[in-house]
mmCIF file of C-alpha atoms in Angstrom:
data_model
loop_
_atom_site.group_PDB
_atom_site.id
_atom_site.type_symbol
_atom_site.label_atom_id
_atom_site.label_comp_id
_atom_site.label_asym_id
_atom_site.label_seq_id
_atom_site.Cartn_x
_atom_site.Cartn_y
_atom_site.Cartn_z
ATOM 1 C CA UNK A 1 87.685 84.594 91.921
ATOM 2 C CA UNK A 2 88.351 80.876 91.689
ATOM 3 C CA UNK A 3 90.844 79.217 93.974
ATOM 4 C CA UNK A 4 94.048 77.694 92.633
ATOM 5 C CA UNK A 5 96.162 74.790 93.853
ATOM 6 C CA UNK A 6 99.874 74.481 93.121
ATOM 7 C CA UNK A 7 102.586 72.139 94.384
ATOM 8 C CA UNK A 8 104.607 73.874 97.118
ATOM 9 C CA UNK A 9 107.963 73.225 95.513
ATOM 10 C CA UNK A 10 109.671 71.807 92.434
ATOM 11 C CA UNK A 11 113.217 71.280 91.201
ATOM 12 C CA UNK A 12 114.446 71.533 87.632
ATOM 13 C CA UNK A 13 117.869 71.115 86.072
ATOM 14 C CA UNK A 14 119.390 74.139 84.399
ATOM 15 C CA UNK A 15 118.773 74.117 80.646
ATOM 16 C CA UNK A 16 115.775 71.824 80.876
ATOM 17 C CA UNK A 17 112.143 72.796 80.520
ATOM 18 C CA UNK A 18 110.372 73.626 83.765
ATOM 19 C CA UNK A 19 106.711 72.620 83.795
ATOM 20 C CA UNK A 20 104.677 74.178 86.604
ATOM 21 C CA UNK A 21 101.144 72.840 87.088
ATOM 22 C CA UNK A 22 98.153 74.681 88.467
ATOM 23 C CA UNK A 23 94.720 73.345 89.307
ATOM 24 C CA UNK A 24 91.751 75.707 89.061
ATOM 25 C CA UNK A 25 88.816 73.298 88.889
ATOM 26 C CA UNK A 26 86.237 75.919 89.928
ATOM 27 C CA UNK A 27 87.211 78.455 87.281
ATOM 28 C CA UNK A 28 84.278 80.183 85.634
ATOM 29 C CA UNK A 29 83.813 81.215 82.044
ATOM 30 C CA UNK A 30 84.956 84.804 82.382
ATOM 31 C CA UNK A 31 88.038 84.124 84.486
ATOM 32 C CA UNK A 32 91.500 84.300 83.017
ATOM 33 C CA UNK A 33 94.571 82.452 84.247
ATOM 34 C CA UNK A 34 97.517 84.703 85.122
ATOM 35 C CA UNK A 35 101.027 83.726 86.103
ATOM 36 C CA UNK A 36 103.406 85.879 88.103
ATOM 37 C CA UNK A 37 106.702 85.088 89.741
ATOM 38 C CA UNK A 38 108.577 86.600 92.635
ATOM 39 C CA UNK A 39 112.312 86.358 92.908
ATOM 40 C CA UNK A 40 113.365 86.598 96.527
ATOM 41 C CA UNK A 41 112.130 89.866 98.073
ATOM 42 C CA UNK A 42 111.728 91.549 94.695
ATOM 43 C CA UNK A 43 108.449 92.829 93.309
ATOM 44 C CA UNK A 44 106.296 90.212 91.605
ATOM 45 C CA UNK A 45 106.812 89.984 87.857
ATOM 46 C CA UNK A 46 104.047 89.367 85.344
ATOM 47 C CA UNK A 47 104.746 86.382 83.083
ATOM 48 C CA UNK A 48 101.742 85.493 80.952
ATOM 49 C CA UNK A 49 97.976 85.071 80.962
ATOM 50 C CA UNK A 50 95.313 83.251 78.958
ATOM 51 C CA UNK A 51 91.660 82.297 78.758
ATOM 52 C CA UNK A 52 91.397 79.006 76.901
ATOM 53 C CA UNK A 53 93.898 79.028 74.071
ATOM 54 C CA UNK A 54 97.537 78.225 74.605
ATOM 55 C CA UNK A 55 99.695 81.326 74.823
ATOM 56 C CA UNK A 56 103.390 81.975 74.277
ATOM 57 C CA UNK A 57 105.584 85.004 74.818
ATOM 58 C CA UNK A 58 109.274 85.685 75.203
ATOM 59 C CA UNK A 59 109.281 84.384 78.762
ATOM 60 C CA UNK A 60 107.083 81.299 78.781
ATOM 61 C CA UNK A 61 104.266 79.240 77.348
ATOM 62 C CA UNK A 62 100.893 78.656 78.976
ATOM 63 C CA UNK A 63 98.992 75.469 78.256
ATOM 64 C CA UNK A 64 95.354 75.420 79.408
ATOM 65 C CA UNK A 65 93.394 72.180 79.308
ATOM 66 C CA UNK A 66 90.285 72.021 77.175
ATOM 67 C CA UNK A 67 87.994 71.939 80.227
ATOM 68 C CA UNK A 68 90.031 74.861 81.670
ATOM 69 C CA UNK A 69 90.300 73.154 85.040
ATOM 70 C CA UNK A 70 94.073 73.148 85.009
ATOM 71 C CA UNK A 71 97.015 74.768 83.296
ATOM 72 C CA UNK A 72 100.766 74.408 82.975
ATOM 73 C CA UNK A 73 103.357 77.143 82.768
ATOM 74 C CA UNK A 74 106.380 76.108 80.736
ATOM 75 C CA UNK A 75 109.777 77.771 80.977
ATOM 76 C CA UNK A 76 111.461 76.210 77.928
ATOM 77 C CA UNK A 77 115.105 76.502 78.964
ATOM 78 C CA UNK A 78 115.345 77.201 82.664
ATOM 79 C CA UNK A 79 118.286 79.190 83.993
ATOM 80 C CA UNK A 80 119.459 79.755 87.552
ATOM 81 C CA UNK A 81 117.823 83.193 87.424
ATOM 82 C CA UNK A 82 114.427 81.511 87.038
ATOM 83 C CA UNK A 83 114.593 80.349 90.658
ATOM 84 C CA UNK A 84 111.558 82.038 92.205
ATOM 85 C CA UNK A 85 108.080 81.508 93.633
ATOM 86 C CA UNK A 86 105.585 81.124 90.797
ATOM 87 C CA UNK A 87 101.990 82.153 91.392
ATOM 88 C CA UNK A 88 98.997 80.996 89.380
ATOM 89 C CA UNK A 89 96.056 83.374 89.772
ATOM 90 C CA UNK A 90 92.612 83.379 88.214
ATOM 91 C CA UNK A 91 91.027 86.725 87.685
ATOM 92 C CA UNK A 92 87.802 88.080 86.283
ATOM 93 C CA UNK A 93 88.254 89.876 83.014
ATOM 94 C CA UNK A 94 87.305 93.494 82.502
ATOM 95 C CA UNK A 95 88.053 94.481 86.053
ATOM 96 C CA UNK A 96 90.627 96.303 88.079
ATOM 97 C CA UNK A 97 90.215 93.801 90.835
ATOM 98 C CA UNK A 98 92.907 92.844 93.240
ATOM 99 C CA UNK A 99 95.104 89.839 92.623
ATOM 100 C CA UNK A 100 94.405 87.097 95.151
ATOM 101 C CA UNK A 101 97.645 85.263 95.799
ATOM 102 C CA UNK A 102 97.824 81.616 96.778
ATOM 103 C CA UNK A 103 100.863 79.891 98.193
ATOM 104 C CA UNK A 104 102.608 79.463 94.845
ATOM 105 C CA UNK A 105 105.293 77.006 93.782
ATOM 106 C CA UNK A 106 108.876 77.493 94.872
ATOM 107 C CA UNK A 107 110.872 76.555 91.754
ATOM 108 C CA UNK A 108 114.539 75.803 92.308
ATOM 109 C CA UNK A 109 116.757 75.554 89.258
ATOM 110 C CA UNK A 110 119.787 73.383 89.928
ATOM 111 C CA UNK A 111 123.084 73.579 88.020
ATOM 112 C CA UNK B 1 111.177 100.778 79.637
ATOM 113 C CA UNK B 2 110.150 102.794 82.677
ATOM 114 C CA UNK B 3 108.978 100.752 85.623
ATOM 115 C CA UNK B 4 107.021 101.414 88.779
ATOM 116 C CA UNK B 5 109.079 103.496 91.188
ATOM 117 C CA UNK B 6 108.631 103.204 94.914
ATOM 118 C CA UNK B 7 110.215 105.328 97.605
ATOM 119 C CA UNK B 8 111.791 104.970 99.987
ATOM 120 C CA UNK B 9 113.269 101.509 99.439
ATOM 121 C CA UNK B 10 113.824 101.017 103.135
ATOM 122 C CA UNK B 11 112.205 102.718 106.110
ATOM 123 C CA UNK B 12 112.732 102.235 109.824
ATOM 124 C CA UNK B 13 110.175 103.569 112.270
ATOM 125 C CA UNK B 14 109.268 103.106 115.894
ATOM 126 C CA UNK B 15 105.934 102.036 117.302
ATOM 127 C CA UNK B 16 103.222 104.671 117.199
ATOM 128 C CA UNK B 17 105.045 106.715 114.573
ATOM 129 C CA UNK B 18 103.674 107.534 111.115
ATOM 130 C CA UNK B 19 105.034 106.667 107.686
ATOM 131 C CA UNK B 20 104.312 107.667 104.113
ATOM 132 C CA UNK B 21 105.163 105.420 101.194
ATOM 133 C CA UNK B 22 105.172 106.743 97.655
ATOM 134 C CA UNK B 23 104.501 105.064 94.337
ATOM 135 C CA UNK B 24 105.071 106.432 90.850
ATOM 136 C CA UNK B 25 103.296 104.292 88.240
ATOM 137 C CA UNK B 26 104.480 103.482 84.770
ATOM 138 C CA UNK B 27 103.728 106.472 82.503
ATOM 139 C CA UNK B 28 100.159 106.399 81.136
ATOM 140 C CA UNK B 29 99.052 103.821 83.686
ATOM 141 C CA UNK B 30 95.926 105.080 85.434
ATOM 142 C CA UNK B 31 95.407 102.367 88.042
ATOM 143 C CA UNK B 32 97.491 101.807 91.149
ATOM 144 C CA UNK B 33 97.392 98.920 93.623
ATOM 145 C CA UNK B 34 98.980 98.508 97.051
ATOM 146 C CA UNK B 35 99.956 95.140 98.532
ATOM 147 C CA UNK B 36 101.502 94.139 101.852
ATOM 148 C CA UNK B 37 103.769 91.110 102.177
ATOM 149 C CA UNK B 38 104.755 89.989 105.655
ATOM 150 C CA UNK B 39 107.825 87.826 106.283
ATOM 151 C CA UNK B 40 107.370 84.434 104.632
ATOM 152 C CA UNK B 41 103.850 85.292 103.514
ATOM 153 C CA UNK B 42 102.135 85.873 100.187
ATOM 154 C CA UNK B 43 101.183 89.387 99.092
ATOM 155 C CA UNK B 44 97.915 90.677 100.497
ATOM 156 C CA UNK B 45 95.919 93.299 98.652
ATOM 157 C CA UNK B 46 95.332 96.540 100.522
ATOM 158 C CA UNK B 47 93.668 99.059 98.215
ATOM 159 C CA UNK B 48 93.541 100.284 94.614
ATOM 160 C CA UNK B 49 92.790 103.478 92.744
ATOM 161 C CA UNK B 50 91.572 104.198 89.250
ATOM 162 C CA UNK B 51 91.636 107.737 87.912
ATOM 163 C CA UNK B 52 92.231 109.105 91.426
ATOM 164 C CA UNK B 53 89.192 107.344 92.874
ATOM 165 C CA UNK B 54 89.309 104.324 95.143
ATOM 166 C CA UNK B 55 88.340 101.320 93.030
ATOM 167 C CA UNK B 56 88.738 98.355 95.363
ATOM 168 C CA UNK B 57 89.511 97.800 99.028
ATOM 169 C CA UNK B 58 91.106 94.826 100.688
ATOM 170 C CA UNK B 59 92.528 94.180 104.116
ATOM 171 C CA UNK B 60 93.751 97.690 104.745
ATOM 172 C CA UNK B 61 93.699 98.639 108.441
ATOM 173 C CA UNK B 62 91.783 101.740 109.486
ATOM 174 C CA UNK B 63 95.117 103.225 110.580
ATOM 175 C CA UNK B 64 96.196 103.307 106.947
ATOM 176 C CA UNK B 65 94.927 105.572 104.215
ATOM 177 C CA UNK B 66 95.912 106.121 100.625
ATOM 178 C CA UNK B 67 95.212 108.382 97.731
ATOM 179 C CA UNK B 68 96.076 108.876 94.096
ATOM 180 C CA UNK B 69 97.040 112.325 92.901
ATOM 181 C CA UNK B 70 96.405 114.202 89.673
ATOM 182 C CA UNK B 71 99.754 113.041 88.253
ATOM 183 C CA UNK B 72 98.666 109.441 89.061
ATOM 184 C CA UNK B 73 101.259 108.870 91.728
ATOM 185 C CA UNK B 74 99.952 107.371 94.933
ATOM 186 C CA UNK B 75 100.830 107.598 98.605
ATOM 187 C CA UNK B 76 100.114 105.140 101.390
ATOM 188 C CA UNK B 77 99.887 106.847 104.765
ATOM 189 C CA UNK B 78 100.334 104.713 107.846
ATOM 190 C CA UNK B 79 99.737 105.927 111.378
ATOM 191 C CA UNK B 80 100.082 104.492 114.887
ATOM 192 C CA UNK B 81 102.539 101.973 113.522
ATOM 193 C CA UNK B 82 102.646 98.560 115.167
ATOM 194 C CA UNK B 83 105.294 95.861 115.174
ATOM 195 C CA UNK B 84 103.046 93.771 112.932
ATOM 196 C CA UNK B 85 103.205 96.411 110.221
ATOM 197 C CA UNK B 86 106.783 95.369 109.469
ATOM 198 C CA UNK B 87 106.562 94.085 105.915
ATOM 199 C CA UNK B 88 107.348 94.670 102.277
ATOM 200 C CA UNK B 89 104.886 97.057 100.698
ATOM 201 C CA UNK B 90 104.479 96.729 96.951
ATOM 202 C CA UNK B 91 102.833 99.089 94.570
ATOM 203 C CA UNK B 92 101.643 97.940 91.155
ATOM 204 C CA UNK B 93 100.222 99.857 88.240
ATOM 205 C CA UNK B 94 98.267 98.977 85.153
ATOM 206 C CA UNK B 95 96.203 100.425 82.399
ATOM 207 C CA UNK B 96 92.514 100.162 83.097
ATOM 208 C CA UNK B 97 90.547 97.755 81.036
ATOM 209 C CA UNK B 98 90.270 94.166 80.167
ATOM 210 C CA UNK B 99 93.245 91.862 80.584
ATOM 211 C CA UNK B 100 95.777 94.496 81.577
ATOM 212 C CA UNK B 101 98.411 92.903 83.808
ATOM 213 C CA UNK B 102 99.719 94.609 86.914
ATOM 214 C CA UNK B 103 103.355 95.654 86.939
ATOM 215 C CA UNK B 104 105.062 95.844 90.295
ATOM 216 C CA UNK B 105 107.704 98.050 91.839
ATOM 217 C CA UNK B 106 110.543 96.667 93.933
ATOM 218 C CA UNK B 107 108.761 97.557 97.138
ATOM 219 C CA UNK B 108 109.418 99.470 100.330
ATOM 220 C CA UNK B 109 110.736 97.451 103.236
ATOM 221 C CA UNK B 110 109.227 98.884 106.405
ATOM 222 C CA UNK B 111 110.727 97.863 109.713
ATOM 223 C CA UNK B 112 109.076 98.816 112.990
ATOM 224 C CA UNK B 113 111.306 98.812 116.056
#
């Protein structure tokens, strides 16, 4: 699975959009981008995933660049409860393979 | 909606003892994954099962073993416990097949004294 690079930490004001970048320049054609988050000491929570088209669900939007070498997770209206470590993971489709976790981004939402 | 259930939530053991962690997947999920997360570290994959057969193996020590039962629940058995085994142990479940995300339980916090 391709390696990902994320900034170690970010701040965002409550109510504003939080934009979390992820670099995955070595991603291959059959690898999907997944985002999870982990609120302190809780189990990781699935957020969203995509291949090449932008995706949106009730939690977030995922914007993937045309060359697929990077992506951005957008939390449209961040709340204090969105403070967590956000992990960007690339994963081969059609597999039950393990998730390989990088360091993630510690997102702090400030009032 | 039903989530992944892990038991116990907290467990305290002494060195060289054994421990058994249990995981009950979301109903109809046929794949189970185990992860270990040490203090201040990222989750590390240990092992996974699909339809009661081991499907993938990560950095699971030889002292640990796991299995998935006919009702799809899974147990992680840990023997000769060491201080370094103190960690959060997460179980995740998913449906098999393309694109299915893993859904995690709240973990078992294992402390070795």
